[in-house]
Tab-separated table of C-alpha atoms and ligand atoms in Angstrom:
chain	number	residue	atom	x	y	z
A	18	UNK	CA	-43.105	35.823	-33.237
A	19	UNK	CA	-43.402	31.749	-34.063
A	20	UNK	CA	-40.123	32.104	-35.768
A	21	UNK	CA	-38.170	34.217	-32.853
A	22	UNK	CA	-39.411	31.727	-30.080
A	23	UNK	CA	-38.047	28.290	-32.436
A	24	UNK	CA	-34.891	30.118	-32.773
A	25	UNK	CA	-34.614	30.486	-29.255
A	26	UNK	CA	-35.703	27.050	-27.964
A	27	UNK	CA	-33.395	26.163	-30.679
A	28	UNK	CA	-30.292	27.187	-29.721
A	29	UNK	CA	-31.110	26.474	-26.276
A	30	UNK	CA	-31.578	22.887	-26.772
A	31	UNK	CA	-28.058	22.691	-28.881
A	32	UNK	CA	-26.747	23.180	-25.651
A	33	UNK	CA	-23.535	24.624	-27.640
A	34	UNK	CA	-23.412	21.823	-29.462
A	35	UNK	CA	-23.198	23.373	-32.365
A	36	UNK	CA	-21.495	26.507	-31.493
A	37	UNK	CA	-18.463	28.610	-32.419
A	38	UNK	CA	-15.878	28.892	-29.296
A	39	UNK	CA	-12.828	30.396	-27.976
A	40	UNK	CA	-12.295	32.056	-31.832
A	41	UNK	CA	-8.863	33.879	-31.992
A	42	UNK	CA	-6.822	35.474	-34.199
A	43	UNK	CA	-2.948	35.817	-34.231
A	44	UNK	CA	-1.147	38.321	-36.750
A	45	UNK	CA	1.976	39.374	-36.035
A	46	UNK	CA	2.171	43.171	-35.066
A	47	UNK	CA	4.524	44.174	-37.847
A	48	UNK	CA	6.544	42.779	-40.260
A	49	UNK	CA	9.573	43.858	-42.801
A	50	UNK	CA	7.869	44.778	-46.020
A	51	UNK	CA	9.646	44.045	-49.517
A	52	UNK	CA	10.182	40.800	-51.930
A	53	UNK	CA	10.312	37.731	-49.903
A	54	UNK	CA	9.034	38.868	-47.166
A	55	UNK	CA	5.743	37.332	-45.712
A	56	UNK	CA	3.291	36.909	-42.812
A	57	UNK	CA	1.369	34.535	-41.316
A	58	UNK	CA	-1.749	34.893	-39.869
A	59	UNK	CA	-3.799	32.410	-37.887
A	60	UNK	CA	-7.335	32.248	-36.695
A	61	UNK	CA	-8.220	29.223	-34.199
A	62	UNK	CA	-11.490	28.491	-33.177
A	63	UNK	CA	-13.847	25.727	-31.919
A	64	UNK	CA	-16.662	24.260	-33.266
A	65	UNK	CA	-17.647	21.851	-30.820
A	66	UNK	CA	-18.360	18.976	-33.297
A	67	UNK	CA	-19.849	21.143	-35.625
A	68	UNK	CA	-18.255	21.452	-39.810
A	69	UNK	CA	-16.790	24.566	-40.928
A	70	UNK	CA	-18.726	26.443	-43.355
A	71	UNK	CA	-16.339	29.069	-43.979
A	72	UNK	CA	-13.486	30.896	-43.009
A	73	UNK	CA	-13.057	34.302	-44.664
A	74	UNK	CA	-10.200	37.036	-44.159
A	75	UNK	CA	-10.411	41.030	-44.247
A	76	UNK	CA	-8.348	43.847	-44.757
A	77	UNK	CA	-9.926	46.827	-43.804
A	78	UNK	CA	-13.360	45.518	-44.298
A	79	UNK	CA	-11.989	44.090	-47.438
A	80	UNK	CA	-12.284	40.485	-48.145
A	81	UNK	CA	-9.069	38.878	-49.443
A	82	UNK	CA	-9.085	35.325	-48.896
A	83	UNK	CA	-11.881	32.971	-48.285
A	84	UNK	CA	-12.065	28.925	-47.876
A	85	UNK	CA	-15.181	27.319	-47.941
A	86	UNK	CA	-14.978	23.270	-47.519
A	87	UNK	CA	-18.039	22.394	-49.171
A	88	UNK	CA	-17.085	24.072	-52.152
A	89	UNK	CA	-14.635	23.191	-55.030
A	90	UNK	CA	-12.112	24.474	-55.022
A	91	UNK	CA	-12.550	25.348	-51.500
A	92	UNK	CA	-10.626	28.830	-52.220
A	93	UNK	CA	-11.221	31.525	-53.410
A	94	UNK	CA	-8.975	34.606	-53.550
A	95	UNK	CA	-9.236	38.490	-54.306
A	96	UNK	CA	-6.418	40.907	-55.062
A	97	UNK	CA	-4.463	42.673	-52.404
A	98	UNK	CA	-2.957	45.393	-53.740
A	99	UNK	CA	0.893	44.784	-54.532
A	100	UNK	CA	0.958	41.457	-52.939
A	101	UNK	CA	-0.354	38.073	-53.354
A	102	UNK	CA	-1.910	34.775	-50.749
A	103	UNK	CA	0.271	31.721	-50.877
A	104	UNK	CA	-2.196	29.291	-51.454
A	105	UNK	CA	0.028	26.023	-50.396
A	106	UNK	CA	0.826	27.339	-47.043
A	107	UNK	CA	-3.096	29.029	-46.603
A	108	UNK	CA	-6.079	26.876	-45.149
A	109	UNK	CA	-8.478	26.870	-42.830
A	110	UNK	CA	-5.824	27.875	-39.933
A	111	UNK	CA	-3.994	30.352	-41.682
A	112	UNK	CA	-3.659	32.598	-44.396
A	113	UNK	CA	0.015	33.704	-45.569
A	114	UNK	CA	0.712	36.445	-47.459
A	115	UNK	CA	3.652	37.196	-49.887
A	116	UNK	CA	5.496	40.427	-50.683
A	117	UNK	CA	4.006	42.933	-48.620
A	118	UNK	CA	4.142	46.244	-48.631
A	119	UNK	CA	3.419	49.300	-46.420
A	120	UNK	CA	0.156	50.160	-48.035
A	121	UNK	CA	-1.446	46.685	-46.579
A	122	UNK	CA	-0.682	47.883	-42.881
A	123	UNK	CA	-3.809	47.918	-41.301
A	124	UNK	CA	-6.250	46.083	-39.489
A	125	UNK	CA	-6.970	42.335	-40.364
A	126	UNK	CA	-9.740	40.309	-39.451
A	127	UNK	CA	-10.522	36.633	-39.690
A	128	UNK	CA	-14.807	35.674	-39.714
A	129	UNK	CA	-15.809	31.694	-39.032
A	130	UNK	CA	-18.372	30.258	-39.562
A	131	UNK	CA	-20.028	27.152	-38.843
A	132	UNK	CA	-22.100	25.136	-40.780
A	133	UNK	CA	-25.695	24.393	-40.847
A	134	UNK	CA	-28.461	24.854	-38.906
A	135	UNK	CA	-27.116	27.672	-37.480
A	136	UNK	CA	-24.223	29.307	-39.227
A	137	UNK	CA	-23.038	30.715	-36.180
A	138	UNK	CA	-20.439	33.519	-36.925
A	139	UNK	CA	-18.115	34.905	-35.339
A	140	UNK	CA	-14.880	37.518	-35.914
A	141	UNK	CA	-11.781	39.063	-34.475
A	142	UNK	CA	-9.619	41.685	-35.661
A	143	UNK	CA	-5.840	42.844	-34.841
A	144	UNK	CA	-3.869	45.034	-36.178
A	145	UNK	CA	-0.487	44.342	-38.365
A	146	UNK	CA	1.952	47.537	-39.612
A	147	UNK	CA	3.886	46.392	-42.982
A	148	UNK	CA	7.702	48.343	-41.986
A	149	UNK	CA	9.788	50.611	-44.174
A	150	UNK	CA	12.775	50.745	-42.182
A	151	UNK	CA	15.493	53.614	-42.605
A	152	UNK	CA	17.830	52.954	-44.963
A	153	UNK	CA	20.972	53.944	-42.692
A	154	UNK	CA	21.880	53.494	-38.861
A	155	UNK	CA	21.062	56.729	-36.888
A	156	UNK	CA	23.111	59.504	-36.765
A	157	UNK	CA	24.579	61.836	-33.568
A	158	UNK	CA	25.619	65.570	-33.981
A	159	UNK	CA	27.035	66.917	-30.368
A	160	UNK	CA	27.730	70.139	-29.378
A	161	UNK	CA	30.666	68.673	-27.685
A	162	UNK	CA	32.997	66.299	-27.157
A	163	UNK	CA	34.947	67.551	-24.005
A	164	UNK	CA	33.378	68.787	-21.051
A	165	UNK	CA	33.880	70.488	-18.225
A	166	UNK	CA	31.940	70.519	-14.803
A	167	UNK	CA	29.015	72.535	-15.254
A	168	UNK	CA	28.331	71.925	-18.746
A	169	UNK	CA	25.065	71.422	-20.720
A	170	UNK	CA	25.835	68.988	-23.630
A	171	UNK	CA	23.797	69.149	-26.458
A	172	UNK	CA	22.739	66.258	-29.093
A	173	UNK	CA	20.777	65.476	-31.345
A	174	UNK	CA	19.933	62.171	-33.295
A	175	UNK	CA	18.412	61.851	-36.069
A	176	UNK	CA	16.954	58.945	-38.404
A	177	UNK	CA	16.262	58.821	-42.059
A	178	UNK	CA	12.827	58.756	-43.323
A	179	UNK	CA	10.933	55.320	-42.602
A	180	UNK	CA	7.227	53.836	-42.331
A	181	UNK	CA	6.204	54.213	-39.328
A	182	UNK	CA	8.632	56.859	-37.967
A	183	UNK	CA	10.277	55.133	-35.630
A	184	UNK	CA	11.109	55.746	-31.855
A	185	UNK	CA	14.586	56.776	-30.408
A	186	UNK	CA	16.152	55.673	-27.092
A	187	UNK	CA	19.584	57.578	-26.014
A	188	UNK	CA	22.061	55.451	-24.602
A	189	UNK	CA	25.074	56.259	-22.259
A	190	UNK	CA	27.836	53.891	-21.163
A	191	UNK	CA	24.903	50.886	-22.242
A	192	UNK	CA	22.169	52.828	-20.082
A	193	UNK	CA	19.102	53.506	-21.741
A	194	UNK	CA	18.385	57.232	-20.069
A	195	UNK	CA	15.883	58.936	-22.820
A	196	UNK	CA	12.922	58.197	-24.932
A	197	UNK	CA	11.283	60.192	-27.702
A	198	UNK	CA	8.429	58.215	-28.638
A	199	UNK	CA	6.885	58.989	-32.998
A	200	UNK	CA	3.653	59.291	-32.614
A	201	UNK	CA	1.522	57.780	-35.792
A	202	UNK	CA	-0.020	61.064	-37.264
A	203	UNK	CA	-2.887	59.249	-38.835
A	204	UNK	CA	-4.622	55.533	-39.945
A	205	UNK	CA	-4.813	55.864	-43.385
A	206	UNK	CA	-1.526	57.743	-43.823
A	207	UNK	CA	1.570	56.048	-44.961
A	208	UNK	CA	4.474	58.328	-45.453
A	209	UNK	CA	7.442	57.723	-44.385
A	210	UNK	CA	8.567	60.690	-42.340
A	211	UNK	CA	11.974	61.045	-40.064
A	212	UNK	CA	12.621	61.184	-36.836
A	213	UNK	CA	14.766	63.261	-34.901
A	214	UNK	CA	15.594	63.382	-30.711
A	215	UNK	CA	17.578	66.477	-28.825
A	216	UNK	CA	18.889	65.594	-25.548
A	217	UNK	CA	20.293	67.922	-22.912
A	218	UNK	CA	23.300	65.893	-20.336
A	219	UNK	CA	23.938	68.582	-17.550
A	220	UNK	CA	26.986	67.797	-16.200
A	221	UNK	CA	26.755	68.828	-12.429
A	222	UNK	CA	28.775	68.150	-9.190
A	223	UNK	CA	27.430	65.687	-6.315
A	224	UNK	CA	26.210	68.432	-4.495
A	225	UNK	CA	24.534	70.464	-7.034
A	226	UNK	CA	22.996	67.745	-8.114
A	227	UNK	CA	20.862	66.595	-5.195
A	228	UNK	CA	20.181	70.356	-4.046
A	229	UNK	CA	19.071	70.360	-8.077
A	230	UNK	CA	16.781	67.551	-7.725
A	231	UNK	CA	14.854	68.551	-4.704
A	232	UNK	CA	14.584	72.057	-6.294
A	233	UNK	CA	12.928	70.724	-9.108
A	234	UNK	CA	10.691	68.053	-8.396
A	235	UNK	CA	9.324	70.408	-4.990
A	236	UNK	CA	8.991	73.763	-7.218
A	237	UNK	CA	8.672	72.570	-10.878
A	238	UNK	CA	6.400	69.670	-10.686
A	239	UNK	CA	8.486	67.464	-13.153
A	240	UNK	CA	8.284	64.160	-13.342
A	241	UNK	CA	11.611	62.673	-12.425
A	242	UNK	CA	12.267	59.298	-13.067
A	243	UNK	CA	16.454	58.178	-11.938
A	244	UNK	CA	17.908	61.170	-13.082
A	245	UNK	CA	15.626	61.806	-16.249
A	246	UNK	CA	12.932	64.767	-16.830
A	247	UNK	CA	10.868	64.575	-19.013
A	248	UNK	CA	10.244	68.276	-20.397
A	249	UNK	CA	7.567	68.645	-23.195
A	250	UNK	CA	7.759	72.588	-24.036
A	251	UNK	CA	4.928	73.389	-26.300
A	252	UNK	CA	6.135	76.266	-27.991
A	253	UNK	CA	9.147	74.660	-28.888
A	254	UNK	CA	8.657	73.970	-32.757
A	255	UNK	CA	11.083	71.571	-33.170
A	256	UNK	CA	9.205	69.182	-30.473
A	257	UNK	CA	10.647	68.270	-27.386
A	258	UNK	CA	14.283	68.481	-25.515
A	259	UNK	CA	14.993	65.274	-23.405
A	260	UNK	CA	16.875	66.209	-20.159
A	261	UNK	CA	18.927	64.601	-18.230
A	262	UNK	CA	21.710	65.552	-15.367
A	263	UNK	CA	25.078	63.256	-14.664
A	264	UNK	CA	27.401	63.202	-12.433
A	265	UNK	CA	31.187	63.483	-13.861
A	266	UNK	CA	31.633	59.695	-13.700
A	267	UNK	CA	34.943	58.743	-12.011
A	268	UNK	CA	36.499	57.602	-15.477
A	269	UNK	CA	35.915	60.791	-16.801
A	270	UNK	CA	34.678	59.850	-19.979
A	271	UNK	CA	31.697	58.619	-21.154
A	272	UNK	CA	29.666	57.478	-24.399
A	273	UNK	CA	26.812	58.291	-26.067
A	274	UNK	CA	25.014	56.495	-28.652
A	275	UNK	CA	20.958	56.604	-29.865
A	276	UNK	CA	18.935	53.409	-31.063
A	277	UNK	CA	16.343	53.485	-33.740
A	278	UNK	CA	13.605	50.944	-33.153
A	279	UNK	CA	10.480	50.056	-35.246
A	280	UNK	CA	8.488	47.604	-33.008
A	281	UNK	CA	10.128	44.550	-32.211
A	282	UNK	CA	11.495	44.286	-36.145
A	283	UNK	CA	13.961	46.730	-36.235
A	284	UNK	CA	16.747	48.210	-33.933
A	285	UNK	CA	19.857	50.077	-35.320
A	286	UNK	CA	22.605	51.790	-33.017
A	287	UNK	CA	24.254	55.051	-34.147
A	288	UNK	CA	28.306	54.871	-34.141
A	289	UNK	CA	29.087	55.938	-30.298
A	290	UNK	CA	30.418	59.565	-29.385
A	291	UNK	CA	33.344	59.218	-27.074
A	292	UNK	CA	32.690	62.619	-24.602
A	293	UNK	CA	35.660	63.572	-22.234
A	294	UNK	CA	36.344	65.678	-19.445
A	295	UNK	CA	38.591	68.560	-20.394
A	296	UNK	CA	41.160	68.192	-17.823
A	297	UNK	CA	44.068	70.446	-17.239
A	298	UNK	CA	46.994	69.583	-19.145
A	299	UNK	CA	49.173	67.837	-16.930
A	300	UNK	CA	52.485	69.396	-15.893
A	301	UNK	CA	55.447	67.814	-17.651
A	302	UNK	CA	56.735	65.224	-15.829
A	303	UNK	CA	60.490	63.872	-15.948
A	304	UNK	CA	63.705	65.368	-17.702
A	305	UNK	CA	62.645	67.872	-21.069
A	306	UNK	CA	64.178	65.506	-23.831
A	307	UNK	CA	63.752	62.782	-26.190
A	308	UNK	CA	61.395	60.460	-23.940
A	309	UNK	CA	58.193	59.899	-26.510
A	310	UNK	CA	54.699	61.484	-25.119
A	311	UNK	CA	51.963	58.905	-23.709
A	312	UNK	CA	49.142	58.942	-25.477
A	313	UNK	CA	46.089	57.199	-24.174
A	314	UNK	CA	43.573	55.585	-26.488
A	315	UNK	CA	41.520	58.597	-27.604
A	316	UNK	CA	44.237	60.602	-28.044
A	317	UNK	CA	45.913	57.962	-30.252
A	318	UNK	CA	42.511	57.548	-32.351
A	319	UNK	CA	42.543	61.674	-32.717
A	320	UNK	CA	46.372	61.008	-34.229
A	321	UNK	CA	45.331	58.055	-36.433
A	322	UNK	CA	42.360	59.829	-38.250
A	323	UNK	CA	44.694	62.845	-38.773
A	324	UNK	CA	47.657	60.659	-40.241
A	325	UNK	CA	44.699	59.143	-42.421
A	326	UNK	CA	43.481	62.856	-43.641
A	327	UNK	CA	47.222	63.829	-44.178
A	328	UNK	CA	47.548	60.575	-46.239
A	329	UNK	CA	51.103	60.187	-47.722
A	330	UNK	CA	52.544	63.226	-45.657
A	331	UNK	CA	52.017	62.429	-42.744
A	332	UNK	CA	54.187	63.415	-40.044
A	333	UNK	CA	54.372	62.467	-36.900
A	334	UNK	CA	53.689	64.489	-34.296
A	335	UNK	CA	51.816	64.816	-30.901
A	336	UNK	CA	48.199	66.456	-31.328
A	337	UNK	CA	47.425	67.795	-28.039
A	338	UNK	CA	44.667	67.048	-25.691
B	427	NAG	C1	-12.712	27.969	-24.470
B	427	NAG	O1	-13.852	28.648	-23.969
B	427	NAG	C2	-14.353	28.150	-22.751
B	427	NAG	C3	-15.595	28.918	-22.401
B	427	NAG	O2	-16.361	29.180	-23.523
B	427	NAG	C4	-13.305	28.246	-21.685
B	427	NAG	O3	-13.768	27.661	-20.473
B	427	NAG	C5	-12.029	27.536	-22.131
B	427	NAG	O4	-11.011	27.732	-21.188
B	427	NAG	C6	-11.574	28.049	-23.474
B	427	NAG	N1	-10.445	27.271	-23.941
B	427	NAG	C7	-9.342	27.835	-24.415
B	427	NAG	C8	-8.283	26.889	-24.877
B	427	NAG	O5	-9.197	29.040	-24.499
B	428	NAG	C1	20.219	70.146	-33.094
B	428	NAG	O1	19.120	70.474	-33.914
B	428	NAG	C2	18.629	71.800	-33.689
B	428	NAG	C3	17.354	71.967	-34.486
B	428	NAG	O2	17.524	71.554	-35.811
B	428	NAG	C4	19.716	72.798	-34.061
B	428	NAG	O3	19.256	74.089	-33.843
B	428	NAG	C5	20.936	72.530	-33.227
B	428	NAG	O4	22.007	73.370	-33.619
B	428	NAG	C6	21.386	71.082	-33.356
B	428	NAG	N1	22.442	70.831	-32.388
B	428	NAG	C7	23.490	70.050	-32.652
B	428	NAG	C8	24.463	69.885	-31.541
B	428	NAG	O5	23.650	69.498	-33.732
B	429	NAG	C1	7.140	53.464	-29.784
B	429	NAG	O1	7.005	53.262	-28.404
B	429	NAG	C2	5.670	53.230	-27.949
B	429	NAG	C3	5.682	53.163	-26.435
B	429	NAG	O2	6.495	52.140	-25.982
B	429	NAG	C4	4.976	52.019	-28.561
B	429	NAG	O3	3.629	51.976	-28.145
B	429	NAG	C5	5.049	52.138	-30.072
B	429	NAG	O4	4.489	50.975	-30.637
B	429	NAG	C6	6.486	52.310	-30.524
B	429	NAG	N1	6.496	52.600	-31.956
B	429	NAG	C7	7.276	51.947	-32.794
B	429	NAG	C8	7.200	52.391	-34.220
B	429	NAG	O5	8.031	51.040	-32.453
């Protein structure tokens, strides 16, 4: 009873004098994992006048790195699996770490705390992913890649295995119109795993399209943000099918391309898909002879590859749209 009341009338007459304040800690949310590769983690605190008795750092309730002042050597240092503290560039700001790998994702936590009388302690925690990324750039499969009004395109990208799995945007003509979002399965789980998006482009007239919209959004209850549902089936195995309804843009063409992204670490772009509207073929023009056809650019790029398959034989000749 004594003891409680000094303790009290103690710390009340320190006024804060000898208190820990305005502690933080400051870990970058994910990093590249692999030789060379490091973080750096920071804790800052204040100790209103007061010496630092320690400053100790966790992974998962793990202690990995501690600094005491007082002590000599002031450091002391315990394993982390695979990867190793970089004493020169650790104090008692910062810890850096060396060679990570995806193992040591987690959450990290810095403790301070102040010297004598009180030892007043404090600690923070935030949370740092160690990235796998996939080992090649994303990759587009399309139903089609001519279309005619009224069409439902179909594509899928997908992404090699990678820790975390990471998320996919769709992009068309440098619009970002679709999201699937990898959701982390579990904590303590690191497998790499794969990710894969399916996206549905409805190609609809003017007209359809805003009787389409009211339809939907008054009937359906769908959440329609600029053109883009968002359609979660549940019974779908293969997870969900991103929608989304354009109208035949006046160049008639457009392109398609998918982003892999792993927090703010990695991005990667697919090669594009060039998608065209299917348009009659034009009725021939001037006089029936020699006069060479016109190709326009995808047409000529169609012609290239094929010279390139044909290799020494090839022949010229027009490959039709
Ligand atoms: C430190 O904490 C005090 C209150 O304890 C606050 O008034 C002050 O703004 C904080 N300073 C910083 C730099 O965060
Ligand atoms: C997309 O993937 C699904 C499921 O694996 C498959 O059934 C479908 O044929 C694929 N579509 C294209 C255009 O590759
Ligand atoms: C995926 O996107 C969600 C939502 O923006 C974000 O919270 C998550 O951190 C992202 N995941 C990765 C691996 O980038």
């Amino acid at each position: 009873m004594f003891l409680k009341h000094f303790v009290f009338l103690f710390v009340t007459a320190a006024g804060g004098v000898w208190s820990l304040r305005n502690l933080s800690i400051s870990v970058p949310r994910a990093v590249l994992s692999g030789e060379g590769q490091s973080a750096i983690l920071r804790c800052s605190y204040d100790l209103e006048g007061a010496a630092l008795y320690s400053i100790r750092w966790y992974r998962a309730e793990n202690e990995f790195y501690r600094f005491v002042p007082r002590e000599l050597p002031p450091t002391m240092v315990f394993p982390l699996p695979g990867a190793s503290v970089d004493l020169v560039q650790s104090d008692q700001h910062q810890v850096r770490i060396v060679n990570m790998n995806r193992r040591l994702s987690g959450d990290y936590q810095c403790e301070v705390s102040a010297d004598a009388p009180l030892f007043h302690t404090d600690i923070r925690s935030a949370p740092l992913t160690v990235v796998d990324p996939p080992f090649r750039a994303p990759h587009i499969t399309i139903s089609q890649t001519r279309y005619a009004r009224g069409d439902a395109i179909r594509a899928n990208c997908s992404v090699d295995e990678a820790y975390p799995a990471p998320n996919i945007t769709w992009i068309l003509d440098d619009h970002k119109i679709a999201e699937t979002i990898s959701w982390r399965s579990s904590e303590l789980d690191f497998k790499e795993r794969a990710a894969f998006s399916q996206l549905e482009i409805s190609i609809v007239e003017m007209e359809q399209y805003k009787m389409g919209i009211t339809y939907t959004s008054s009937s359906l209850n769908k959440v329609y943000h600029d053109h883009y549902v968002y359609d979660r089936d549940a019974d779908k195995e293969d997870g969900e099918l991103l929608r989304y309804t354009l109208t035949p843009p006046p160049t008639s063409q457009f392109t398609l391309s998918c982003v892999a992204t792993i927090y703010d670490i990695y991005a990667r772009k697919s090669e594009p898909v060039f998608i065209k509207e299917d348009t009659p073929q034009p009725a021939s023009v001037t006089g029936e002879d020699s006069s060479a056809p016109v190709l326009s650019g995808l047409e000529w790029i169609t012609f290239l590859c094929e010279c390139h398959n044909l290799g020494e034989s090839c022949q010229i000749r027009y490959i039709s749209s």
